[in-house]
PDB file of C-alpha atoms in Angstrom:
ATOM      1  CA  UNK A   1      75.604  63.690 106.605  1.00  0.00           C
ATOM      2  CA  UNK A   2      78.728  65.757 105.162  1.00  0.00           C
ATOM      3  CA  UNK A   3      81.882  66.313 107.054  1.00  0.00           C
ATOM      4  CA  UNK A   4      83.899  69.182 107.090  1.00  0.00           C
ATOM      5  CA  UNK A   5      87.147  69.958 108.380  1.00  0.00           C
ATOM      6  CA  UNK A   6      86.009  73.429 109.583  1.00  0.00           C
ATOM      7  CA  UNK A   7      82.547  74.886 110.078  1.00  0.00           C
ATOM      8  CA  UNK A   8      81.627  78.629 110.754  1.00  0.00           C
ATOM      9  CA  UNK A   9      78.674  80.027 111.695  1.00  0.00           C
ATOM     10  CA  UNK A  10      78.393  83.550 110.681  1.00  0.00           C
ATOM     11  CA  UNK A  11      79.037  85.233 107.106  1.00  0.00           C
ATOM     12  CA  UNK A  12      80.498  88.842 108.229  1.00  0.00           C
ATOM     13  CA  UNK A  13      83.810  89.848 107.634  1.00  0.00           C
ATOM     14  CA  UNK A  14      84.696  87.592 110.959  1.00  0.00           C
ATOM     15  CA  UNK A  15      83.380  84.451 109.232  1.00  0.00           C
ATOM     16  CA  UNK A  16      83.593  84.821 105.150  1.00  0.00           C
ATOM     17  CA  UNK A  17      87.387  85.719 106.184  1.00  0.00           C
ATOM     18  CA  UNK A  18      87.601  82.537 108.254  1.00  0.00           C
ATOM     19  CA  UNK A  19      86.524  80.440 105.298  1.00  0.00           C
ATOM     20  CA  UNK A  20      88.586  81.510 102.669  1.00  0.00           C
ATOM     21  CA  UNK A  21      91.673  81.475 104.800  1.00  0.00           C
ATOM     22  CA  UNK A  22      90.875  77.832 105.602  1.00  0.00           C
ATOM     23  CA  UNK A  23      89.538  77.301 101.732  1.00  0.00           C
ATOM     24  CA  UNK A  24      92.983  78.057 100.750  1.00  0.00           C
ATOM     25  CA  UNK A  25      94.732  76.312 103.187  1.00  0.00           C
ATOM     26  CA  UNK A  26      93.216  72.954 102.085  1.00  0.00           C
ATOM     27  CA  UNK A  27      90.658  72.515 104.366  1.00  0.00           C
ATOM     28  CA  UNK A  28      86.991  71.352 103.647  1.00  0.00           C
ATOM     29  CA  UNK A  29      84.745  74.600 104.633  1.00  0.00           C
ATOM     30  CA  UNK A  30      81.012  74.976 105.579  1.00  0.00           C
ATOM     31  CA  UNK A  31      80.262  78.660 105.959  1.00  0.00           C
ATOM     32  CA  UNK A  32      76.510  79.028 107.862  1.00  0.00           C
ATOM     33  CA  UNK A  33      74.292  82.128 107.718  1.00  0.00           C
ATOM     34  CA  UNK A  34      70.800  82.916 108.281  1.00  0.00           C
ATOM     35  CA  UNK A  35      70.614  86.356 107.198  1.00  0.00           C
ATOM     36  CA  UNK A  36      72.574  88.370 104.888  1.00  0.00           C
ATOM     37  CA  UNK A  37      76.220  87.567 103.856  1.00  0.00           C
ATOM     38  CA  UNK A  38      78.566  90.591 104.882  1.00  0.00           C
ATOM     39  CA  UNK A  39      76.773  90.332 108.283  1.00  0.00           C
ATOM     40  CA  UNK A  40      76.151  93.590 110.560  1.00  0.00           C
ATOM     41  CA  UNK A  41      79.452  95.229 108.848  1.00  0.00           C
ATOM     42  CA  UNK A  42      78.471  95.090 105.194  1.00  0.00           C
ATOM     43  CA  UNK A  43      74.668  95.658 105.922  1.00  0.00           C
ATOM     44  CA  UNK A  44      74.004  98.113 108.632  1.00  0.00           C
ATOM     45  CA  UNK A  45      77.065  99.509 109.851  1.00  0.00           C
ATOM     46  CA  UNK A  46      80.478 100.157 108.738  1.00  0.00           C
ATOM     47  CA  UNK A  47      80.057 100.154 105.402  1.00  0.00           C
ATOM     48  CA  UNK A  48      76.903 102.057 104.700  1.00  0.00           C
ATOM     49  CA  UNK A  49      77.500 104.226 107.998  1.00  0.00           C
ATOM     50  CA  UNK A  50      81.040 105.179 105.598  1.00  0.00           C
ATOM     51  CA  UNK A  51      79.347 105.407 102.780  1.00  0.00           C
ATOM     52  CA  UNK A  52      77.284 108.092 104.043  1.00  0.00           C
ATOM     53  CA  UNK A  53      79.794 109.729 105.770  1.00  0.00           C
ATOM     54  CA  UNK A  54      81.508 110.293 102.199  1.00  0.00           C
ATOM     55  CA  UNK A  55      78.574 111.639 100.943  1.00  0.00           C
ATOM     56  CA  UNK A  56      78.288 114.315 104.011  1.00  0.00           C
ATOM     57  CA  UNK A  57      82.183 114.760 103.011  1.00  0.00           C
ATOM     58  CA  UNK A  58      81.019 116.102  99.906  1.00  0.00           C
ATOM     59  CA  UNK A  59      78.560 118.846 100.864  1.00  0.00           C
ATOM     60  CA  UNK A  60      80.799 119.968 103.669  1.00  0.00           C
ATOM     61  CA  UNK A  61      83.415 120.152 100.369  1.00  0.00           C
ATOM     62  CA  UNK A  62      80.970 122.314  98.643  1.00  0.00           C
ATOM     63  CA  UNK A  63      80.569 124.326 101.003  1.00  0.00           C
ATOM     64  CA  UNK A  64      83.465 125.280 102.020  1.00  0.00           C
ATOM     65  CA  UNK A  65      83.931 125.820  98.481  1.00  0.00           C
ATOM     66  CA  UNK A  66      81.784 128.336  98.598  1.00  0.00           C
ATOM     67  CA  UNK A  67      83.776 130.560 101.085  1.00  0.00           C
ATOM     68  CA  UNK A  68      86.443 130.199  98.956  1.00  0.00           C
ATOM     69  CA  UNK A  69      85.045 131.410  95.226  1.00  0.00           C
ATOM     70  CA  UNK A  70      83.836 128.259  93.836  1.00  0.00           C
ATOM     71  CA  UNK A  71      79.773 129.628  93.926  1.00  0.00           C
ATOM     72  CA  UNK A  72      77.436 126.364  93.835  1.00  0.00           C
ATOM     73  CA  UNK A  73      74.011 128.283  94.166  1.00  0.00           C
ATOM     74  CA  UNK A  74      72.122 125.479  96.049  1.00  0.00           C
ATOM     75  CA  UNK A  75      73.417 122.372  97.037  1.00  0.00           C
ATOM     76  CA  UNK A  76      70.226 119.508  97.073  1.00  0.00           C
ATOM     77  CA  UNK A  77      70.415 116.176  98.102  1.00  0.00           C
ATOM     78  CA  UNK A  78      68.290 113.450  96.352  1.00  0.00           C
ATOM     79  CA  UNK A  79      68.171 111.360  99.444  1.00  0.00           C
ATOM     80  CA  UNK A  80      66.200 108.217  97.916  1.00  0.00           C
ATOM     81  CA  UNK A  81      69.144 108.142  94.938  1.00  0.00           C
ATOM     82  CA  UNK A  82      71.889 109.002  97.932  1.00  0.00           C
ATOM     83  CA  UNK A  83      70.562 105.620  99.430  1.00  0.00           C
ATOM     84  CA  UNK A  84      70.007 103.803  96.510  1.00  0.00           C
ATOM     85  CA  UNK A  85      73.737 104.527  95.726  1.00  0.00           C
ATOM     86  CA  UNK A  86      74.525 103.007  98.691  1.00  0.00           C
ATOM     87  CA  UNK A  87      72.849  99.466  98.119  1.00  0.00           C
ATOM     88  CA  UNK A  88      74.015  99.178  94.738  1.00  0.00           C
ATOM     89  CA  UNK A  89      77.973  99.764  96.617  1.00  0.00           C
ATOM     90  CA  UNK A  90      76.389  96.929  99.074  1.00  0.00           C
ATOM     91  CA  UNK A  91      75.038  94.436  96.408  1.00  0.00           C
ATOM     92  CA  UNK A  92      78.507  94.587  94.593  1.00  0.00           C
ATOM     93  CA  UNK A  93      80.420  94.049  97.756  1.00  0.00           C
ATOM     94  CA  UNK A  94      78.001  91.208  98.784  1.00  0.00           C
ATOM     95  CA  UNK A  95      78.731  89.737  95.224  1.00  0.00           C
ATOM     96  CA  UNK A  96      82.360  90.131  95.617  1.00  0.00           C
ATOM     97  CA  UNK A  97      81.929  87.777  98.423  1.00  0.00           C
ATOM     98  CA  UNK A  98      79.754  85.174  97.142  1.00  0.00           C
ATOM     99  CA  UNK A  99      81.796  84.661  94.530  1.00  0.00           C
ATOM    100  CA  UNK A 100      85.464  84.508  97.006  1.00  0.00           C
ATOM    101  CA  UNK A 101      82.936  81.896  98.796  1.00  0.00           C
ATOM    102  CA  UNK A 102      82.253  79.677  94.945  1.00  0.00           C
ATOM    103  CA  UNK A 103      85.946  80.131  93.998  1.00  0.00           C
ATOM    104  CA  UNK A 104      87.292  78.623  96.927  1.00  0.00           C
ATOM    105  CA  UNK A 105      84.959  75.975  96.481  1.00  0.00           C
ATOM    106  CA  UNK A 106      83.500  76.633 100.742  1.00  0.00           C
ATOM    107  CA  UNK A 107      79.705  74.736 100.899  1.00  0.00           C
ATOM    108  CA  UNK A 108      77.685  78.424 101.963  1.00  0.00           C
ATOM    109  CA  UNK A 109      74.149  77.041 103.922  1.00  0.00           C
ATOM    110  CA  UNK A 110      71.647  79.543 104.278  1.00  0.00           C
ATOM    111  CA  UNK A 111      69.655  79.068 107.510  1.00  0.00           C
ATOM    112  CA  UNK A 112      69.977  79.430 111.360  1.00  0.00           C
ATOM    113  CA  UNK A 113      72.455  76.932 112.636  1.00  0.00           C
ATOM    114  CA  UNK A 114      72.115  75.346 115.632  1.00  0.00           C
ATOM    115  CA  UNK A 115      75.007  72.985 117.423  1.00  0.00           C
ATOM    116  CA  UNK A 116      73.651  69.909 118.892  1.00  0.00           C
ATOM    117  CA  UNK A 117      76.252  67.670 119.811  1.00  0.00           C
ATOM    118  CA  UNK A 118      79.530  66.382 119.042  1.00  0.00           C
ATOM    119  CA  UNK A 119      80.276  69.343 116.778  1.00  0.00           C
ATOM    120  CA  UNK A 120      77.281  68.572 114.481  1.00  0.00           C
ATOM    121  CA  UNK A 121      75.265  70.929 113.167  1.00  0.00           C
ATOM    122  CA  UNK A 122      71.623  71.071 111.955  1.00  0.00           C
ATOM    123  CA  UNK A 123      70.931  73.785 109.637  1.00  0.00           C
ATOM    124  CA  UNK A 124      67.067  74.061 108.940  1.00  0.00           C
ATOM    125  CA  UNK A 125      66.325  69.754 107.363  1.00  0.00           C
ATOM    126  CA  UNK A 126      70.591  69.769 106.970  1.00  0.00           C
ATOM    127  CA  UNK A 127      72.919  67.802 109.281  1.00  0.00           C
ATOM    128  CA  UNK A 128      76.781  68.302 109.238  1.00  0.00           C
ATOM    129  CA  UNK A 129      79.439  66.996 110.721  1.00  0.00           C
ATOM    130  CA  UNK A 130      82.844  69.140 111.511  1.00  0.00           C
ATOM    131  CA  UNK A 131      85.926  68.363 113.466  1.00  0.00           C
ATOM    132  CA  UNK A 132      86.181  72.253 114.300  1.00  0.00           C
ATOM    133  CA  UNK A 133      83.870  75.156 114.547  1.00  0.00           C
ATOM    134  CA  UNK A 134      84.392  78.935 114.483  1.00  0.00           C
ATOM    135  CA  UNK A 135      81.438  80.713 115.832  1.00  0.00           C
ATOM    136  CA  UNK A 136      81.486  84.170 114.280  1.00  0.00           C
ATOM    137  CA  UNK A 137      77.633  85.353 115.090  1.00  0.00           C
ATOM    138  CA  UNK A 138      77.968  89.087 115.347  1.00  0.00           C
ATOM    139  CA  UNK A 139      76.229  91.433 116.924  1.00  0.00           C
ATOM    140  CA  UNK A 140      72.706  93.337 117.164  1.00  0.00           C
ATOM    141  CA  UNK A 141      71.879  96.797 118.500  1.00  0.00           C
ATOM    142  CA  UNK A 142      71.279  97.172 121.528  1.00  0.00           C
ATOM    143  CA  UNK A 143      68.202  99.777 122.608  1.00  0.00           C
ATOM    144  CA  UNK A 144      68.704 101.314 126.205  1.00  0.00           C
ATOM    145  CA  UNK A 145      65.129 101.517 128.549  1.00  0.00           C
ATOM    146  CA  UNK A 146      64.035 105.253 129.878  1.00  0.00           C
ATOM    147  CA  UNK A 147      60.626 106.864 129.279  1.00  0.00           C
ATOM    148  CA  UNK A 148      59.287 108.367 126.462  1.00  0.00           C
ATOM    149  CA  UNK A 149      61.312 106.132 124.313  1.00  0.00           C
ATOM    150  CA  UNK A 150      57.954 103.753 123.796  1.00  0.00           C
ATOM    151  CA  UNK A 151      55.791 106.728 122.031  1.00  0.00           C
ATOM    152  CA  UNK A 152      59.107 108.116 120.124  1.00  0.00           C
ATOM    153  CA  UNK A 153      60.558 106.900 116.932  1.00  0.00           C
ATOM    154  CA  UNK A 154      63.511 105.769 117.243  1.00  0.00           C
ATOM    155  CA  UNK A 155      66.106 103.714 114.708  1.00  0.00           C
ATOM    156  CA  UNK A 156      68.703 100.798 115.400  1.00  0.00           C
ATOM    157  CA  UNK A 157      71.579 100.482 113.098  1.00  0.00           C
ATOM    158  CA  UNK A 158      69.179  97.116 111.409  1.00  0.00           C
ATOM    159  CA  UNK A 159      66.448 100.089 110.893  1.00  0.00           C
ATOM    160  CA  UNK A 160      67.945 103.564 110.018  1.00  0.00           C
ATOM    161  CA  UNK A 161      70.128 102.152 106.891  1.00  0.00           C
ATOM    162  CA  UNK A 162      66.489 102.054 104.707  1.00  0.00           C
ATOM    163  CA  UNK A 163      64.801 104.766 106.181  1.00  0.00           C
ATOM    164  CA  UNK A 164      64.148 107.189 102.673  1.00  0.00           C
ATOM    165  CA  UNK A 165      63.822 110.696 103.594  1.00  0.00           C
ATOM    166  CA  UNK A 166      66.258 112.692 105.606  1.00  0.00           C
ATOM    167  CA  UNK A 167      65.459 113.344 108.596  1.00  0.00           C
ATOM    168  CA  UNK A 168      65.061 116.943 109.909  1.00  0.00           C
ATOM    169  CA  UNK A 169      67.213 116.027 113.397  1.00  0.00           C
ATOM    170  CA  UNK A 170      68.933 113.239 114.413  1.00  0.00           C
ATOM    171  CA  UNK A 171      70.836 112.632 118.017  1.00  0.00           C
ATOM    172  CA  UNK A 172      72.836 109.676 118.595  1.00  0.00           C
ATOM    173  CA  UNK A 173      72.647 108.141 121.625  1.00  0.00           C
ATOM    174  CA  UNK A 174      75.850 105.567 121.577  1.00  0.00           C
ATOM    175  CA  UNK A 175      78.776 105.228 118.953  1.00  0.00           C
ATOM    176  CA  UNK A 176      79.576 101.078 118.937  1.00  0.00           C
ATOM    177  CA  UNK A 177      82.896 100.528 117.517  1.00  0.00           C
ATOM    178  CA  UNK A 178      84.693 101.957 114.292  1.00  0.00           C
ATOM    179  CA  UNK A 179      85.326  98.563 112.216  1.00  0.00           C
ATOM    180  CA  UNK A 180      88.291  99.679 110.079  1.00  0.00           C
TER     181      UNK A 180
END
């Protein structure tokens, strides 16, 4: 079994952070995540939500262009490319962080942790020891009950990031938080 000085459990901007502040302050890491690295943030909300957002900038830019002189005769959006644009940002981002993770030499485990007792930590067939632990899970969406919802479509942040045409109409029903 491997001890650590310091074991997190979550890879988002929370947790990676975490770990490479500790990495560099001399302590022995473990950095634990089941899913994607970059967690909710990086994945399916601020940073594709702003990436998007840029993209709107753009249009509203061209248009108000227009009213000014600067004629753009039709202004189309390839959504699929739009989208694919934004995963390639993602997968370089997510790259940047797997490689802060190798350089400061912090053990990454891929798998849902779970604590069992005196701070050790079982990992799928992995057991660690750590004299600390930073839990740094995230968060999920959460999808409010009332009728009609069950026969509608509907998206959560973990669903509307792949969707891959534009949708006609949107509302939002909730903001979250703005992660600067």
């Amino acid at each position: 079994m491997e001890n650590f000085d310091i074991a997190i459990i979550g890879a988002g901007p929370g947790g990676y952070v975490a770990a490479i502040h500790a990495a560099k302050n001399g302590k022995k890491v473990a950095l634990i995540e089941r899913d994607k690295l970059g967690g909710a943030c990086y994945n399916v909300g601020c940073i594709p939500s702003k990436i998007l957002l840029e993209h709107s900038k753009l249009v509203q830019e061209i248009k108000r262009g227009n009213s000014w002189g600067i004629e753009v005769p039709k202004v189309e959006i390839n959504f699929p490319r739009l989208m694919q644009r934004k995963d390639t940002i993602i997968h370089e981002l997510i790259t940047n962080i797997e490689h802060d993770i190798a350089s400061n030499h912090i053990t990454l485990y891929r798998g849902e942790a779970s604590v069992v007792k005196d701070l050790t930590i079982t990992i799928g067939n992995e057991t660690i020891k750590s004299s600390h632990i930073i839990l740094a899970t995230g968060s999920k969406p959460f999808v409010p009950q009332f009728e009609g919802l069950e026969t509608s479509t509907y998206y959560t942040t973990d669903t509307f990031f792949d969707i891959d045409k534009l949708p006609d109409q949107l509302t939002i029903i909730g903001g979250g938080r703005n992660c600067n």
